[in-house]
Coordinates of C-alpha atoms and ligand atoms in Angstrom, one line a residue:
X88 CA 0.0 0.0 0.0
X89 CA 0.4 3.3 -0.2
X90 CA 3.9 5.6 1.5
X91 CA 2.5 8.9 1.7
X92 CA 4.4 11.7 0.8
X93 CA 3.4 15.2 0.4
X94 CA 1.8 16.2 -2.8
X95 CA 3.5 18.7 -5.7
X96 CA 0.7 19.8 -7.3
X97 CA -1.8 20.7 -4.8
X98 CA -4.7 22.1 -7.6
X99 CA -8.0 19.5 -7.2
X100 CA -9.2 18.2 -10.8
X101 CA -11.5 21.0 -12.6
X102 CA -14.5 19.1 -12.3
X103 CA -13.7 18.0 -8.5
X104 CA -16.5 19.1 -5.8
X105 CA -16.7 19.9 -2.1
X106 CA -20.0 19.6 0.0
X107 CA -20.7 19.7 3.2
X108 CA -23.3 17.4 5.2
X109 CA -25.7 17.3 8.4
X110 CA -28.6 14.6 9.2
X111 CA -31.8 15.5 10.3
X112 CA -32.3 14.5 14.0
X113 CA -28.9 16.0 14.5
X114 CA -29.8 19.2 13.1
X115 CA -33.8 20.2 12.5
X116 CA -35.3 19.8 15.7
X117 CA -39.0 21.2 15.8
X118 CA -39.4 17.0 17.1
X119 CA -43.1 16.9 17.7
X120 CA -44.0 19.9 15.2
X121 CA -45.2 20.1 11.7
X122 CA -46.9 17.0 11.9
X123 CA -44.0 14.3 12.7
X124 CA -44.3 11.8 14.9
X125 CA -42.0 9.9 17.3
X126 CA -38.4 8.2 15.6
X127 CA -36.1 6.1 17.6
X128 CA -33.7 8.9 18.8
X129 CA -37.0 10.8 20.2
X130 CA -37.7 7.2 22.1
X131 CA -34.4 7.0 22.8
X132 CA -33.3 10.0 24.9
X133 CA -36.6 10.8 26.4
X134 CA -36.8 7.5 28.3
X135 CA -33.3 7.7 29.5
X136 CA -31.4 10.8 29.3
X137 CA -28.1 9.6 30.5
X138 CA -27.8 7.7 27.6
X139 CA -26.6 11.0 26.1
X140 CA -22.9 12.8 27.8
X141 CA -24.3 15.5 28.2
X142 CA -28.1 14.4 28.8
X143 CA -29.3 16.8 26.3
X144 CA -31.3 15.8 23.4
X145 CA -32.2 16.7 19.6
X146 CA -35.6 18.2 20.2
X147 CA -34.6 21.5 19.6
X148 CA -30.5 21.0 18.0
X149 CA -29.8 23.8 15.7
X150 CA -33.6 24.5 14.4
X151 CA -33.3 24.1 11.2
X152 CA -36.3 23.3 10.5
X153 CA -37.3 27.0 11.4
X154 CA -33.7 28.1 10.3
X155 CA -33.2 26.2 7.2
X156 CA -32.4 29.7 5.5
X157 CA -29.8 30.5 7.9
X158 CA -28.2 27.2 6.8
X159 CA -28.5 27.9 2.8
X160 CA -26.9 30.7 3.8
X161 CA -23.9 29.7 5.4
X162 CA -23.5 27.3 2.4
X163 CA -23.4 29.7 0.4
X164 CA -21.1 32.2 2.3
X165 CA -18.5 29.2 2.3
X166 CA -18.9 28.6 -1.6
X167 CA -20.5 24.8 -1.2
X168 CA -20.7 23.4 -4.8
X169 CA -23.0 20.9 -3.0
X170 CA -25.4 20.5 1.0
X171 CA -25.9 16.7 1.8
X172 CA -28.8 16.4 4.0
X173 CA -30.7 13.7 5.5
X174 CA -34.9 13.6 5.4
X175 CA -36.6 12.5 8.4
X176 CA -38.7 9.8 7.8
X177 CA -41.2 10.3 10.2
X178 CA -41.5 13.9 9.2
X179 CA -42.6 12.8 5.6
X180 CA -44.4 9.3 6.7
X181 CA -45.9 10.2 10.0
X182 CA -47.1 6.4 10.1
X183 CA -44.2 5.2 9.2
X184 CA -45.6 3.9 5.9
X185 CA -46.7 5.6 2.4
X186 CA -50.0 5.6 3.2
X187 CA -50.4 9.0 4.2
X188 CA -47.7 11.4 3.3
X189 CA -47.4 14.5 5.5
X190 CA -47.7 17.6 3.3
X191 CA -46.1 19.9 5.9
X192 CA -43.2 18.0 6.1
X193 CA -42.9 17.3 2.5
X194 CA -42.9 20.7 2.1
X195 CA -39.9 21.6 4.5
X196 CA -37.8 19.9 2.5
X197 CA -39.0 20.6 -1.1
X198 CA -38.5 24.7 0.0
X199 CA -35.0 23.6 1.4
X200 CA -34.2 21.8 -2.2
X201 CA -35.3 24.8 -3.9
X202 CA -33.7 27.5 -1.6
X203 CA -30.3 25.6 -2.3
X204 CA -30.9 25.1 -5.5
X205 CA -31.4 29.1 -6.4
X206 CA -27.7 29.9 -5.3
X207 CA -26.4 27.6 -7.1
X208 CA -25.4 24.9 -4.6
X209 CA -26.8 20.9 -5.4
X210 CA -28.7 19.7 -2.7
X211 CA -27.6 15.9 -2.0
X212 CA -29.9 14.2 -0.2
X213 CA -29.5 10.9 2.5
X214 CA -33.2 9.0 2.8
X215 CA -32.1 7.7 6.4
X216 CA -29.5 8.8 8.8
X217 CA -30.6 6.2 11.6
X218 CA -34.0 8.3 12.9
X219 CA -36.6 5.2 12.6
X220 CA -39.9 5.6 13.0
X221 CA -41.2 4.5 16.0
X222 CA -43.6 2.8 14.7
X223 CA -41.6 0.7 12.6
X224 CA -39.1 -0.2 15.1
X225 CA -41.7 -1.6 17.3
X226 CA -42.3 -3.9 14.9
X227 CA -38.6 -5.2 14.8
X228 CA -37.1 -2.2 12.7
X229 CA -34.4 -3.3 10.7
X230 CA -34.4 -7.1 12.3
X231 CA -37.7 -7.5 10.3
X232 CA -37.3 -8.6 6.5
X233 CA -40.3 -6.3 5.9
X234 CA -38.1 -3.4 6.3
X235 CA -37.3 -4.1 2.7
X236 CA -40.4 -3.3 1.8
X237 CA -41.3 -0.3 4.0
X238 CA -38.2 1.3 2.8
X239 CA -38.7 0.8 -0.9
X240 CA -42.5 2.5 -0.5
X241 CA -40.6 5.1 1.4
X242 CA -38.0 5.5 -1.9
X243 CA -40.6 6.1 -4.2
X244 CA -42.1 8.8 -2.2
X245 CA -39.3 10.7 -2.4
X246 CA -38.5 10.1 -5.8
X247 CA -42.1 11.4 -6.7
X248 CA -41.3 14.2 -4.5
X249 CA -37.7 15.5 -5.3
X250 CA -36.7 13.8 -7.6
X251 CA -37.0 16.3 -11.0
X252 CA -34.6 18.1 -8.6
X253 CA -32.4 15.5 -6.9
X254 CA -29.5 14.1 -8.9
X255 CA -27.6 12.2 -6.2
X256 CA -29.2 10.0 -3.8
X257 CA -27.6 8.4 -0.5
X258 CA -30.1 5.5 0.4
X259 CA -28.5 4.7 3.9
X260 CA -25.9 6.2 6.1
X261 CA -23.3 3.9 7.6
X262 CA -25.7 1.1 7.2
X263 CA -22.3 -0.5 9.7
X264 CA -23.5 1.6 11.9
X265 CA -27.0 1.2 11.9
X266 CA -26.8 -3.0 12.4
X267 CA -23.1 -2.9 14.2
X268 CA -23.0 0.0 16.1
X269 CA -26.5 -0.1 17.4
X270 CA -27.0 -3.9 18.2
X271 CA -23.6 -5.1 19.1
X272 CA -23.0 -1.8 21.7
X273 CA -26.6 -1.1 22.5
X274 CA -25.4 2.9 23.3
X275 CA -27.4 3.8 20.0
X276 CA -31.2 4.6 19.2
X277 CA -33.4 2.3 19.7
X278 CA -30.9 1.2 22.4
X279 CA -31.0 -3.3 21.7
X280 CA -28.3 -5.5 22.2
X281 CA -27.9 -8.2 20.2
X282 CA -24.5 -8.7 18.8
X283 CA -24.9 -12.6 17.9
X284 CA -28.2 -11.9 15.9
X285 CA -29.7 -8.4 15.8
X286 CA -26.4 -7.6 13.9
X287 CA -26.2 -9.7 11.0
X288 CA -30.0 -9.7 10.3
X289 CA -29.5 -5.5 10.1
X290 CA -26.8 -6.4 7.8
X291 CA -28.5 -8.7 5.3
X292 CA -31.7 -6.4 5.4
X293 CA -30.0 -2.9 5.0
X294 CA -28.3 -4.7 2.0
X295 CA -31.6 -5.5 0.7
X296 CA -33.7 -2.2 1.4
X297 CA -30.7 -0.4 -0.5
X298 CA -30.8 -2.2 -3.5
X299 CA -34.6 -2.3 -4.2
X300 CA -34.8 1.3 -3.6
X301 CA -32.0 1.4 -6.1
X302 CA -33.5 -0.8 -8.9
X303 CA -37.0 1.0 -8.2
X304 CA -34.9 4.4 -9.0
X305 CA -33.6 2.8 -11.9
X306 CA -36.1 0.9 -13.2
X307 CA -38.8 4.3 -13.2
X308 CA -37.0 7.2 -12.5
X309 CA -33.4 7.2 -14.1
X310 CA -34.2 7.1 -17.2
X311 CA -36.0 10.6 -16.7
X312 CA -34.1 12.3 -14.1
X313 CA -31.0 10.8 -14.7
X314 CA -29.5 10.7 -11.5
X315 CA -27.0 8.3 -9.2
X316 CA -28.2 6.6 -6.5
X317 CA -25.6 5.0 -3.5
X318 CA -25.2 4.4 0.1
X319 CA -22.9 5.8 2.0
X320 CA -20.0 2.9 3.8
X321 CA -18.7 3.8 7.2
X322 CA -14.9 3.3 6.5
X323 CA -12.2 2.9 9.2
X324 CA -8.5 2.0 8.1
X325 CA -7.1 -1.2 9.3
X326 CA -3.0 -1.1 9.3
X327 CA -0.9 -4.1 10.4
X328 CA 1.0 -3.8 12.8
X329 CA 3.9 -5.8 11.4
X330 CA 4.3 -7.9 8.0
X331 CA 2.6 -11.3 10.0
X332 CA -0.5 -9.3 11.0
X333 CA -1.6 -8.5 7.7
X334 CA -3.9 -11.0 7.0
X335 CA -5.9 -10.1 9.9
X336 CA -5.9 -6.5 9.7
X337 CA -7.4 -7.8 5.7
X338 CA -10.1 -10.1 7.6
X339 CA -10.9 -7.2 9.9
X340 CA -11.4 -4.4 6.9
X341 CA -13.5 -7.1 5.1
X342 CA -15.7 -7.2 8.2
X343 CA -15.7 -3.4 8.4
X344 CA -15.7 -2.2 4.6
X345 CA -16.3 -5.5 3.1
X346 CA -19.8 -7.0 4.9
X347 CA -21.8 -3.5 3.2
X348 CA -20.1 -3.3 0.0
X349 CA -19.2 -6.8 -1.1
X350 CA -22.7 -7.9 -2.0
X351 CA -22.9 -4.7 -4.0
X352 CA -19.7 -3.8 -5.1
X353 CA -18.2 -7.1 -6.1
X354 CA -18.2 -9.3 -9.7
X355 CA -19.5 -12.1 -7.7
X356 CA -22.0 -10.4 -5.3
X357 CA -22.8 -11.8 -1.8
X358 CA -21.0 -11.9 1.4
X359 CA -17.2 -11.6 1.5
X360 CA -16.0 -15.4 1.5
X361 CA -13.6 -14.9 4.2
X362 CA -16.1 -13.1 6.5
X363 CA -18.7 -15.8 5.8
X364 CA -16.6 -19.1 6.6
X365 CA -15.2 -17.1 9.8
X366 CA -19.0 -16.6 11.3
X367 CA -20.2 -20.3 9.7
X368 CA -17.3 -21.7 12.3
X369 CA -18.2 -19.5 15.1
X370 CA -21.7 -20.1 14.5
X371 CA -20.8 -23.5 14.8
X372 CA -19.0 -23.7 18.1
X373 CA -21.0 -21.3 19.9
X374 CA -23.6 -24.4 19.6
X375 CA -26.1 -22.5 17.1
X376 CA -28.2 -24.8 14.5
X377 CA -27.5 -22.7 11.7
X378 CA -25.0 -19.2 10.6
X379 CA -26.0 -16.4 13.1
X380 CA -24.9 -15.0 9.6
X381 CA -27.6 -15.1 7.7
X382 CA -27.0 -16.4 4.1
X383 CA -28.4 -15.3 1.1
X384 CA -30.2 -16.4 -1.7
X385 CA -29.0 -16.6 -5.5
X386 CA -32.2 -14.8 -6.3
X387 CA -31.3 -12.1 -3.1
X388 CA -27.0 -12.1 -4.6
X389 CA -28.5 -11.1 -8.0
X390 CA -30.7 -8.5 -6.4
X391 CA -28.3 -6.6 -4.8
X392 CA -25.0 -7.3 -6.6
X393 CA -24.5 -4.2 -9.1
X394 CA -26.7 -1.9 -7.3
X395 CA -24.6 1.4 -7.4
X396 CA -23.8 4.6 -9.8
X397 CA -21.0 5.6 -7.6
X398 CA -19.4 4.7 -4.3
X399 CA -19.9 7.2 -1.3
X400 CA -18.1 6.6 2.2
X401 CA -17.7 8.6 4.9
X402 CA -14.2 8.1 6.9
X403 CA -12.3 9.6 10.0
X404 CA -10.3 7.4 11.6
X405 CA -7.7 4.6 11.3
X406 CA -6.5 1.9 13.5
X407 CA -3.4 -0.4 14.1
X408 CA -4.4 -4.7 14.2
X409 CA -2.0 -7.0 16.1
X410 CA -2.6 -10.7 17.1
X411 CA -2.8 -10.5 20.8
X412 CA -0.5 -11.9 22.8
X413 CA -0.2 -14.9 25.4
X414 CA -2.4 -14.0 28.2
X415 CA -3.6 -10.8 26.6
X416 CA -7.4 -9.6 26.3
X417 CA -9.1 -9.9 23.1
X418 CA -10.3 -6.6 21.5
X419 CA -13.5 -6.6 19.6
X420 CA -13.6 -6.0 16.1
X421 CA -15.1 -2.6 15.2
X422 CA -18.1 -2.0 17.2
X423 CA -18.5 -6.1 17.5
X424 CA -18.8 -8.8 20.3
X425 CA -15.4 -10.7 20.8
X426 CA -15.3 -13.3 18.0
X427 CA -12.6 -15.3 19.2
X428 CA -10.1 -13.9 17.3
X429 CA -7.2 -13.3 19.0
X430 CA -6.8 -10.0 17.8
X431 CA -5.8 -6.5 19.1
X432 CA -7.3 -3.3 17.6
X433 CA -5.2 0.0 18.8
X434 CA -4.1 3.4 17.9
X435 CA -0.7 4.0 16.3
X436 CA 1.8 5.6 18.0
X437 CA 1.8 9.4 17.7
X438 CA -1.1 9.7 16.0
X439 CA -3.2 12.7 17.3
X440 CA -6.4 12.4 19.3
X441 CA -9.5 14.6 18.3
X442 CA -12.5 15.5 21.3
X443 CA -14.4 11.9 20.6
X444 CA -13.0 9.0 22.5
X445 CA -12.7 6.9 19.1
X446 CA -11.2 10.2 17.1
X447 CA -7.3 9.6 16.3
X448 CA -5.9 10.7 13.5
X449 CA -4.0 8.7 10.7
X450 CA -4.0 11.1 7.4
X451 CA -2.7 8.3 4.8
X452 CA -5.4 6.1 6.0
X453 CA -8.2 8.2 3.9
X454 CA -5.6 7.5 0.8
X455 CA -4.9 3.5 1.6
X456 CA -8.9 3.3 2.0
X457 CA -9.5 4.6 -1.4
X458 CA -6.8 2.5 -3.0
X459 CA -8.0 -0.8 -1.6
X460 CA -11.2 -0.2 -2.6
X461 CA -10.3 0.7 -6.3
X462 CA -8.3 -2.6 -6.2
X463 CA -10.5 -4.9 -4.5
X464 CA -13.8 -3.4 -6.5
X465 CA -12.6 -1.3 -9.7
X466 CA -12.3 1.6 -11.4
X467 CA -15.6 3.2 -9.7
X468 CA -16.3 6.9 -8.9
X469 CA -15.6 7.7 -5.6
X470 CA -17.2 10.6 -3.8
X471 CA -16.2 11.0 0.2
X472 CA -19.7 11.8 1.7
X473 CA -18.1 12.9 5.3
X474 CA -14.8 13.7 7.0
X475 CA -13.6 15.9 10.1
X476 CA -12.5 16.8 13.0
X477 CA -13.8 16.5 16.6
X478 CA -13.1 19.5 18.9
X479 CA -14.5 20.9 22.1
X480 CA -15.4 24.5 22.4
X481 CA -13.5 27.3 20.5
X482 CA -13.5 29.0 17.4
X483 CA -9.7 29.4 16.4
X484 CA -9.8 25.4 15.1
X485 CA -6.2 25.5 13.8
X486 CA -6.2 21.2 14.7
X487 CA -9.5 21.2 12.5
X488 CA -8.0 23.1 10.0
X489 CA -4.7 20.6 9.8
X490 CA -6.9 17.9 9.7
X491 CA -9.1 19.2 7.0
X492 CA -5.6 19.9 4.8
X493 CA -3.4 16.9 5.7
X494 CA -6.7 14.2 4.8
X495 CA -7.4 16.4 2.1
X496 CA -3.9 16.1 0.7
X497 CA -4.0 12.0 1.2
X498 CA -6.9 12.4 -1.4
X499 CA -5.0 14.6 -3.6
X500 CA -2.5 12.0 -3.9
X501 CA -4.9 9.3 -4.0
X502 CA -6.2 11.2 -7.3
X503 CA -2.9 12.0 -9.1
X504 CA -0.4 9.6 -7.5
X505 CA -2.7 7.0 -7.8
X506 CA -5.5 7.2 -10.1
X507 CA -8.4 6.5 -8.0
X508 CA -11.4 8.6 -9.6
X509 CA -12.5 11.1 -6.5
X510 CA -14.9 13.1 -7.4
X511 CA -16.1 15.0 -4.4
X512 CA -15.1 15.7 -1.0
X513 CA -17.8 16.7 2.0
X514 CA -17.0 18.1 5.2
X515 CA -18.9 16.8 8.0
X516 CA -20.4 19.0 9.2
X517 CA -21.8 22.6 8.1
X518 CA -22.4 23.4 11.6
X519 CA -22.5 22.2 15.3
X520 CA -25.0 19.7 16.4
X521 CA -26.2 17.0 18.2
X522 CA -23.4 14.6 18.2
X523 CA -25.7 11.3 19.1
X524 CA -24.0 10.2 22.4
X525 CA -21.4 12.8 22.7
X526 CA -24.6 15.8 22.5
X527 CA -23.5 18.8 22.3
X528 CA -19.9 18.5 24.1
X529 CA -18.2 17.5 21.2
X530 CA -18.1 20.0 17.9
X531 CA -17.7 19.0 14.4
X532 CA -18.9 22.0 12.8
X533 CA -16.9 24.7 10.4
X534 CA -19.7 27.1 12.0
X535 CA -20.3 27.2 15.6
X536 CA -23.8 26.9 17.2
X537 CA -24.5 29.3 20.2
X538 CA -27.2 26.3 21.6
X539 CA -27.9 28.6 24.9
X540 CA -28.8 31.3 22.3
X541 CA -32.6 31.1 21.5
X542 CA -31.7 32.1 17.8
X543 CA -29.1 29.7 17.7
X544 CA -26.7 32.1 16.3
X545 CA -23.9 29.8 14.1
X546 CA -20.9 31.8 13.8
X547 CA -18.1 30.5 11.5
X548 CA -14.8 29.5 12.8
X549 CA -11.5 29.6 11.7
X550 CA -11.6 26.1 9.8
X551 CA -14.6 27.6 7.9
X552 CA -12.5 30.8 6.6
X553 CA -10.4 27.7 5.5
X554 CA -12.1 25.7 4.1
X555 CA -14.4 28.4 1.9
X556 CA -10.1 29.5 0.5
X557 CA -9.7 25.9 -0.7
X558 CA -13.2 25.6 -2.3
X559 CA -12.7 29.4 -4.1
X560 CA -8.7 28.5 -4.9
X561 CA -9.7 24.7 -5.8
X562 CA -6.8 23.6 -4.5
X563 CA -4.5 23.5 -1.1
X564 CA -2.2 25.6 -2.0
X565 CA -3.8 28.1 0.4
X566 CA -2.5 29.7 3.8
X567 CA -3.8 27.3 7.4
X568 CA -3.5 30.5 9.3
X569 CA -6.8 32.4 9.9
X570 CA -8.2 34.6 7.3
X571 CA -11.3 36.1 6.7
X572 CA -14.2 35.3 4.2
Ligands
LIG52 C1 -20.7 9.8 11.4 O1 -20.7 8.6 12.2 C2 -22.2 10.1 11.3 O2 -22.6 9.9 10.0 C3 -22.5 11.5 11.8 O3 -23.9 11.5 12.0 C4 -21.7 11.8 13.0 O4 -22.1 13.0 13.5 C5 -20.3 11.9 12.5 O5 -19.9 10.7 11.9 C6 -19.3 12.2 13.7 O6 -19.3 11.2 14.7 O7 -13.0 3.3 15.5 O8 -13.9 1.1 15.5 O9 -14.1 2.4 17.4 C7 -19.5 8.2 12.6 C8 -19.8 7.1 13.6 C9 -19.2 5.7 15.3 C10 -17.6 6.3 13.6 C11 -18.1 5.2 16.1 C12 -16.5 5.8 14.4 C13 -15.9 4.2 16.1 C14 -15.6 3.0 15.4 N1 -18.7 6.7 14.4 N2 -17.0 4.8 15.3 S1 -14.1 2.4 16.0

């Protein structure tokens, strides 16, 4: 893989793009208003509120759904070619299912399309960013095969809505999330732990709700709106630590990167075959009758193999893989149970920590993610739908801004060094909000968010006076210090 090096020619390709993203519980607020109903996260943090750092909540976050303006704004201000948002699906489906389409809602986000979309700047939009209804999680959420469905009459929905005005689509964010991260930790919404089961059947379902609303936007809508449809990965870099871990540290980025894009991404389709025979044997001696993995069908490979205009991931961190040794403790894999691999997962040494406890920072890994996915899956288009920087308070972000250049540089060199087709580049996030478990303690945003201000007054920081120079300049070659606007 990949020594990095610093890059000559710092000048981004002309037709190269930079975005920047929120999601919609983290950002909108206005939770019981407008005529949506209850999600997961709403379920979530009411019951318990020490489930949340900070105990505080996203009924309220930023306001955007009364300051969605504001936000255009700001996009503007820093020169975004593109906003990626995420639609509530309670807000749209207060049922949870297409019956009955709330026209309120609907409307929120058909004025925030437009707005966007009279300056100039391409509103990209996420169909879920992990806010459930309710009402479909008490029926077994994403365990339940029927999600499939639920989310495909969900699709079309927005495709009759938005889509003459939509040209690139994100069906799921960090589906590894969504199935790992909330069943094998139980510290996300709704808040289950289920690491043997819950996990894998979210796996094999996400997979599936993806690629019908995919063929669905092929079958009747590309061929008159013409636009892309993906989902966007979760990526964390694996790096051995020596020569004899690296076949490990390749098993643990196939059951990271590989378990959501395989099936999609691959000539064969289905599960990764390494990942597959690993849980078949676990499966095995933990006494169950059959794979706690659940296999698919020839008719379900064929589905969802192929299912993809582009690939989207978002990525911020990196990790080191050992075996463990004599005597030593396990890790888990990424957000997993132990599965008796005698591995250790661990930072590497001097790399930087950002305000989150799983935020270190390992620029080349950004570049060695892109290149072993143009190996392992081809010559695709590759659009980075998140990256940034954790921070508590403060507005002179000079860390964020380092961050922001040295990854962004690792994807320069990915481009011109090694020929992976990047097309676009989105910070996470526009501004401040709630940051799931971590509230409102820990910042990601280029603007900050006054949240004891009743107007929620978003003020930009230093790493957004940055940031707008590289997207004006279109390339790095652009002063870290502060400037203004
Ligand atoms: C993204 O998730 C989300 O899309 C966004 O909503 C969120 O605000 C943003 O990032 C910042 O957190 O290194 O193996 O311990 C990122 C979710 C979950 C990614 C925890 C890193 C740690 C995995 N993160 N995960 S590991």
């Amino acid at each position: 893989l990949a020594v990095s090096w610093a890059a000559e020619d710092l000048s981004f390709p002309p037709g190269f793009r930079f975005g920047a993203a929120t999601a919609a519980y983290q950002v909108e607020g206005a939770w019981n208003e407008g005529g949506r109903t209850e999600c997961t996260w709403d379920k979530f943090v009411h019951e318990d509120p020490r489930r949340v750092a900070d105990q505080s909540n996203g009924d309220v976050a930023c306001n955007s759904y009364h300051l969605w303006k504001k936000d255009i704004e700001i996009a503007e201000e820093l020169g975004l070619h593109f906003y990626r948002f995420s639609i509530s699906w309670s807000r749209i489906l207060p049922t949870g299912f297409s019956n009955q389409i709330n026209e309120e809602g609907a409307n929120y986000y058909s004025n925030l399309i437009d707005g966007l979309l009279e300056k100039g700047i391409e509103p990209l939009v996420t169909m879920y960013h992990w806010d459930l209804p309710q009402s479909l999680q008490d029926l077994g959420g994403w365990t339940n095969p029927l999600i499939v469905d639920w989310f495909e009459d969900y699709a079309r929905v927005l495709y009759n809505l938005y889509g003459d005005r939509i040209k690139h689509w994100l069906t799921l964010n960090e589906p590894l999330i969504m199935c790992d991260g909330v069943y094998n930790t139980g510290v996300f919404a709704p808040g289950l732990f289920s690491p043997e089961v819950g996990a894998y059947y979210c796996n094999k379902y996400a997979l599936l709700a993806h690629a019908k609303a995919w063929r669905l936007y092929d079958e009747e809508f590309k061929p008159k709106y013409h636009g892309k449809v993906s989902l966007a990965n979760q990526l964390v870099w694996f790096d051995p630590k020596t020569k004899e871990d690296e076949a490990l540290a390749e098993l643990v980025i196939e059951n990271c990167a590989g378990r959501y894009s395989h099936a999609i991404y691959s000539k064969e389709g289905g599960w990764p075959p390494s990942i597959e025979k690993h849980m078949q044997e676990l499966s095995k001696k933990r006494g169950y009758p059959r794979s706690m993995f659940p296999s698919f069908t020839q008719e379900e490979i064929e589905l969802i193999r192929g299912t993809h205009d582009y690939y989207a991931f978002n990525h911020y961190t990196s990790r080191i893989v050992r075996y463990a040794e004599e005597g030593e403790e396990f890790s888990t894999w990424p957000l997993g149970d132990a599965v008796d691999l005698n591995l250790k997962i661990e930072k590497g040494e001097g790399w930087a920590q950002g305000a989150s406890s799983w935020f270190f920072v390992n620029p080349p890994g950004i570049r060695n993610q892109l290149i072993w996915l143009k190996q392992k899956y081809g010559d695709l288009e590759f659009m980075i739908t998140e990256n940034g920087f954790a921070t508590f308070d403060g507005r002179d972000d000079q860390d964020r801004i380092q961050y922001y250049r040295d990854y962004l540089e690792q994807v320069l060199l990915a481009i011109k060094e090694d020929g992976v087709n990047v097309t676009a580049y989105t910070a996470w996030t526009l501004i401040d909000n709630f940051e799931w478990m971590d509230g409102y303690n820990v910042k990601f945003g280029l603007y900050e968010v006054d949240f004891n201000d009743p107007e929620r007054k978003r003020t930009p920081r230093a790493s957004a006076h940055y940031y707008a120079s590289v997207i004006k300049s279109h390339s790095l070659d652009v002063p870290t210090t502060r400037n203004e606007l």
